[in-house]
JSON list of C-alpha atoms in Angstrom, two decimals:
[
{"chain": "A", "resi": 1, "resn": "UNK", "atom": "CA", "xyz": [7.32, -13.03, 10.60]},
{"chain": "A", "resi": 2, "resn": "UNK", "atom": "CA", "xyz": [3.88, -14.55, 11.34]},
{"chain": "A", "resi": 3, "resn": "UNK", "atom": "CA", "xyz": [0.45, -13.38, 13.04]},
{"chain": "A", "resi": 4, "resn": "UNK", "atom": "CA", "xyz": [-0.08, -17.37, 13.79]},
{"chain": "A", "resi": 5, "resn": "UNK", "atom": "CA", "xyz": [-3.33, -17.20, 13.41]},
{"chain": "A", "resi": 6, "resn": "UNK", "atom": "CA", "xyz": [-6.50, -15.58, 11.41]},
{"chain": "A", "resi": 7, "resn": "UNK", "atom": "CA", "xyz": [-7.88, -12.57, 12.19]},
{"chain": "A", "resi": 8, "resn": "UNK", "atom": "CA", "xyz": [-11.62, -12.11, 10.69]},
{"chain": "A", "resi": 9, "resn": "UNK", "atom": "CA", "xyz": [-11.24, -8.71, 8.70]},
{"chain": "A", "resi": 10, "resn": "UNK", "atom": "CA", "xyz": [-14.10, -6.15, 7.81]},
{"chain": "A", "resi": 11, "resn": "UNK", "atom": "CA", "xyz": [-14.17, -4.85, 4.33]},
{"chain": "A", "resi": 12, "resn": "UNK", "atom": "CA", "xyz": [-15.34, -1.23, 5.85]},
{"chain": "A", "resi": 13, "resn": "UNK", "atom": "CA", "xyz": [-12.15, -1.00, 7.73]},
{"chain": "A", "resi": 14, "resn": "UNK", "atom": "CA", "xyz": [-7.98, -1.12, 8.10]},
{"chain": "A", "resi": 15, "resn": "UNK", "atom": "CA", "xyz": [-7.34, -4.16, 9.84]},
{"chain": "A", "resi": 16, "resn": "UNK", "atom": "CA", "xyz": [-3.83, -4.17, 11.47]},
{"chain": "A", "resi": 17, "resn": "UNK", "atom": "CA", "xyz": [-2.18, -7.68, 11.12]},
{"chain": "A", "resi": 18, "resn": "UNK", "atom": "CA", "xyz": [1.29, -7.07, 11.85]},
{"chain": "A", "resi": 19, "resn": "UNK", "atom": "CA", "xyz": [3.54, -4.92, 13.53]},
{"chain": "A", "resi": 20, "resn": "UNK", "atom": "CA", "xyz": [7.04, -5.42, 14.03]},
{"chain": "A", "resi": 21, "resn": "UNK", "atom": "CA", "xyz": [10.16, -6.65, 12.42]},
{"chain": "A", "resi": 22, "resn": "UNK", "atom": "CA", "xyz": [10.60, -7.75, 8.98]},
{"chain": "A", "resi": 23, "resn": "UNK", "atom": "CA", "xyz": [13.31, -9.89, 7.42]},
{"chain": "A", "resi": 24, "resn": "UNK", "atom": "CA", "xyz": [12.42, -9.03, 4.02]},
{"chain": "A", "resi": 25, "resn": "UNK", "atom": "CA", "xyz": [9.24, -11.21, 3.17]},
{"chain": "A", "resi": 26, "resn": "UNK", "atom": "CA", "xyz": [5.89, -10.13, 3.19]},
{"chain": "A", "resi": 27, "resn": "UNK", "atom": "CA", "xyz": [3.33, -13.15, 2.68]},
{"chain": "A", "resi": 28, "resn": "UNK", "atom": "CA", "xyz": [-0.26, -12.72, 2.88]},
{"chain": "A", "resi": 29, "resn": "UNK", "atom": "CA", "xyz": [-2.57, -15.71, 3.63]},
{"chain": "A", "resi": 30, "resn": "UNK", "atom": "CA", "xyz": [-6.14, -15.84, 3.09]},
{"chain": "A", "resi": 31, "resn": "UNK", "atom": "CA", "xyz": [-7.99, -18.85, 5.15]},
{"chain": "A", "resi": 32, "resn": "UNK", "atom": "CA", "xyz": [-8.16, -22.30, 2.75]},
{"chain": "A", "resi": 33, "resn": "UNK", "atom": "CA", "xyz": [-11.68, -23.03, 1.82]},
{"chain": "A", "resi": 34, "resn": "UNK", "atom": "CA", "xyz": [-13.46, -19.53, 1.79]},
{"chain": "A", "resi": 35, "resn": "UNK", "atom": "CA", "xyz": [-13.10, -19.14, -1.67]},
{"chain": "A", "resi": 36, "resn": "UNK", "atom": "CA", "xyz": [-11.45, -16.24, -3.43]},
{"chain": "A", "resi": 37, "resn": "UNK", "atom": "CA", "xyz": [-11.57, -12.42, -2.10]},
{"chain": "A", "resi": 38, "resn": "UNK", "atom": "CA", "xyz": [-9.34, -9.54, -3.34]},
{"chain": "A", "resi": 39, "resn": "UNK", "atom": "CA", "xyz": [-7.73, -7.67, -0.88]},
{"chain": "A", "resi": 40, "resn": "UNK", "atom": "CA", "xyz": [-6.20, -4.11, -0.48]},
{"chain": "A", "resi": 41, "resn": "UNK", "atom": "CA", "xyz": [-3.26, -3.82, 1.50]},
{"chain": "A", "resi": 42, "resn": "UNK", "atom": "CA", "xyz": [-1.22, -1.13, 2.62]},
{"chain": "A", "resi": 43, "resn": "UNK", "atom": "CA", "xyz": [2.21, -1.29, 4.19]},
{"chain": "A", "resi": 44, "resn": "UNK", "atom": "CA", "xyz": [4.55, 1.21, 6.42]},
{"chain": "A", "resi": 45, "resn": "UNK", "atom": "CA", "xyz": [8.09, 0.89, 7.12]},
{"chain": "A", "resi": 46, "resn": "UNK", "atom": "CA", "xyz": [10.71, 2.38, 9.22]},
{"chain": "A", "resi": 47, "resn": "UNK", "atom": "CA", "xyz": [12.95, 2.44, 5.79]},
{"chain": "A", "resi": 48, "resn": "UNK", "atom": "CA", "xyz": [12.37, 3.74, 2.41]},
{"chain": "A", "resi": 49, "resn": "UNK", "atom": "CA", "xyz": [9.98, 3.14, 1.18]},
{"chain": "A", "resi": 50, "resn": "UNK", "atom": "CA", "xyz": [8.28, 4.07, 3.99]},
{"chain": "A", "resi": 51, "resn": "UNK", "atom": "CA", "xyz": [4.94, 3.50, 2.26]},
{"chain": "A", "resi": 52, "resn": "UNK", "atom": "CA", "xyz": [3.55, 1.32, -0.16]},
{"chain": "A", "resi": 53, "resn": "UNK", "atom": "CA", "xyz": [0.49, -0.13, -1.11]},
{"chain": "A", "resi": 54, "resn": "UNK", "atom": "CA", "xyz": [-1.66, -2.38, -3.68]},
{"chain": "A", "resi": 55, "resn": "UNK", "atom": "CA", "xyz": [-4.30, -4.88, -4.05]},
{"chain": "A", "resi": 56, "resn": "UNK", "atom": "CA", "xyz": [-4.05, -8.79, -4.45]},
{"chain": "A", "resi": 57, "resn": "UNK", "atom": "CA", "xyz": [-7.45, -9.99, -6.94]},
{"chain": "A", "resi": 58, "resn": "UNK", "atom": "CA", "xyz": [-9.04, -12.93, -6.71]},
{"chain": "A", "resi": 59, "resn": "UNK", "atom": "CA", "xyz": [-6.50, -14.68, -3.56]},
{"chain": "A", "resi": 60, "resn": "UNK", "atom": "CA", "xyz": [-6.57, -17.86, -2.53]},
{"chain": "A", "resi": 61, "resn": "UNK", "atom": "CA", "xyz": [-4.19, -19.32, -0.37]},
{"chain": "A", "resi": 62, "resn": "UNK", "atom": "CA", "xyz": [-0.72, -17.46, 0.39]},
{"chain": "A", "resi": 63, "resn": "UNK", "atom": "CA", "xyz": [1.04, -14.81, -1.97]},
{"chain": "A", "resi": 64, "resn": "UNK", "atom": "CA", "xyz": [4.12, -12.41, -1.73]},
{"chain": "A", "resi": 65, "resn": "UNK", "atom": "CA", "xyz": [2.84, -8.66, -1.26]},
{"chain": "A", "resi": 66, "resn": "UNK", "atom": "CA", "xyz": [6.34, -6.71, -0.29]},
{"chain": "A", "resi": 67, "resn": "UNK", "atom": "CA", "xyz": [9.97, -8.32, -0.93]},
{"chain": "A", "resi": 68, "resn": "UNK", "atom": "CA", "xyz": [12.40, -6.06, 0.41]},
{"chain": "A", "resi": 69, "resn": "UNK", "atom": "CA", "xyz": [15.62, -5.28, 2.25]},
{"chain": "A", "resi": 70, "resn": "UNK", "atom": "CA", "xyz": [15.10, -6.30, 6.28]},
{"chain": "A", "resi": 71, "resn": "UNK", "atom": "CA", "xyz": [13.64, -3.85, 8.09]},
{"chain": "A", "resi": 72, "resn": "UNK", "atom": "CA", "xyz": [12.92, -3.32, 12.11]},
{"chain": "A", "resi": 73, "resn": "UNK", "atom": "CA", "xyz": [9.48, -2.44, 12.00]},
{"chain": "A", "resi": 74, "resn": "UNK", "atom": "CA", "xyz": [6.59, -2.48, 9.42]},
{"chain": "A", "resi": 75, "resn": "UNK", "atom": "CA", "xyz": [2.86, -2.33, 9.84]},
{"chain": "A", "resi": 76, "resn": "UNK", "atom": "CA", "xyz": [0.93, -4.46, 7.25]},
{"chain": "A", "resi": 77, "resn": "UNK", "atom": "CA", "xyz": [-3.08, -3.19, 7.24]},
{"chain": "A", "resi": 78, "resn": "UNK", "atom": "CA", "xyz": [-5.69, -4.74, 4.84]},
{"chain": "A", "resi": 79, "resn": "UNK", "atom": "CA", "xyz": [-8.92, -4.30, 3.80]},
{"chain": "A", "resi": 80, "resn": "UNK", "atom": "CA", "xyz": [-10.78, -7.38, 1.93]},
{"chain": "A", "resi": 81, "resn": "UNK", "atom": "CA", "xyz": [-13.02, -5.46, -0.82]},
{"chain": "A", "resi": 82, "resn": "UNK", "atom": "CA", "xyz": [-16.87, -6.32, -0.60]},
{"chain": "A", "resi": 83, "resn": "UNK", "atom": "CA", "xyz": [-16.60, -9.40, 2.49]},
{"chain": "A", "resi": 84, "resn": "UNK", "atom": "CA", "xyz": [-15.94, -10.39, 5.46]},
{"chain": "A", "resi": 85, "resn": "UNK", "atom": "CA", "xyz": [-12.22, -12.67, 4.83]},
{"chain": "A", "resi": 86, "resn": "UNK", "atom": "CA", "xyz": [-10.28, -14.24, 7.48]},
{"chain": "A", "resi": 87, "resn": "UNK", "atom": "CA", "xyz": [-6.39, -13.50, 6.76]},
{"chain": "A", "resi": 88, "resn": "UNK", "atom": "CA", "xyz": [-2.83, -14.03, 8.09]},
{"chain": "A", "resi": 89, "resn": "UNK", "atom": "CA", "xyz": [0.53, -12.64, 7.52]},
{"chain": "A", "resi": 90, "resn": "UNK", "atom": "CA", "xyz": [2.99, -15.58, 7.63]}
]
């Protein structure tokens, strides 16, 4: 599961960066370089849970947000808190 690319994401909005299937792994990537940003995210599911969310402080680099059962379809939105932050789901 990967959004191949970056997607520039306002802190005054949702941004959607995935939607589809999900084998179990949630990653969340923030662009190398652009120094740290924390991040809300928010996640829905067509199992239980079907919602979760939370908030990844101070991210550099890649981390794990959701490790689950496979699923066939979730919808990962974030929200970087205070900046502009370019981010990936990989």
């Amino acid at each position: 599961m990967s959004t191949t690319q970056y997607a520039l994401c306002d802190p005054s909005i949702w941004t959607a960066l995935y939607n589809g299937p999900s084998f179990g792994a949630i990653n969340l990537t923030h662009r190398p370089g652009d120094g740290l940003v924390t991040v809300e995210w928010r996640r829905y599911g067509a199992d239980p849970p079907f919602y979760a969310n939370g908030t990844v402080y101070n991210l550099s680099g890649t981390t794990t947000i959701w490790h689950g059962v496979p699923t066939a379809y979730v919808r990962i939105e974030v929200r970087p808190i205070g900046r502009f932050a370019y981010l990936m789901v990989a």
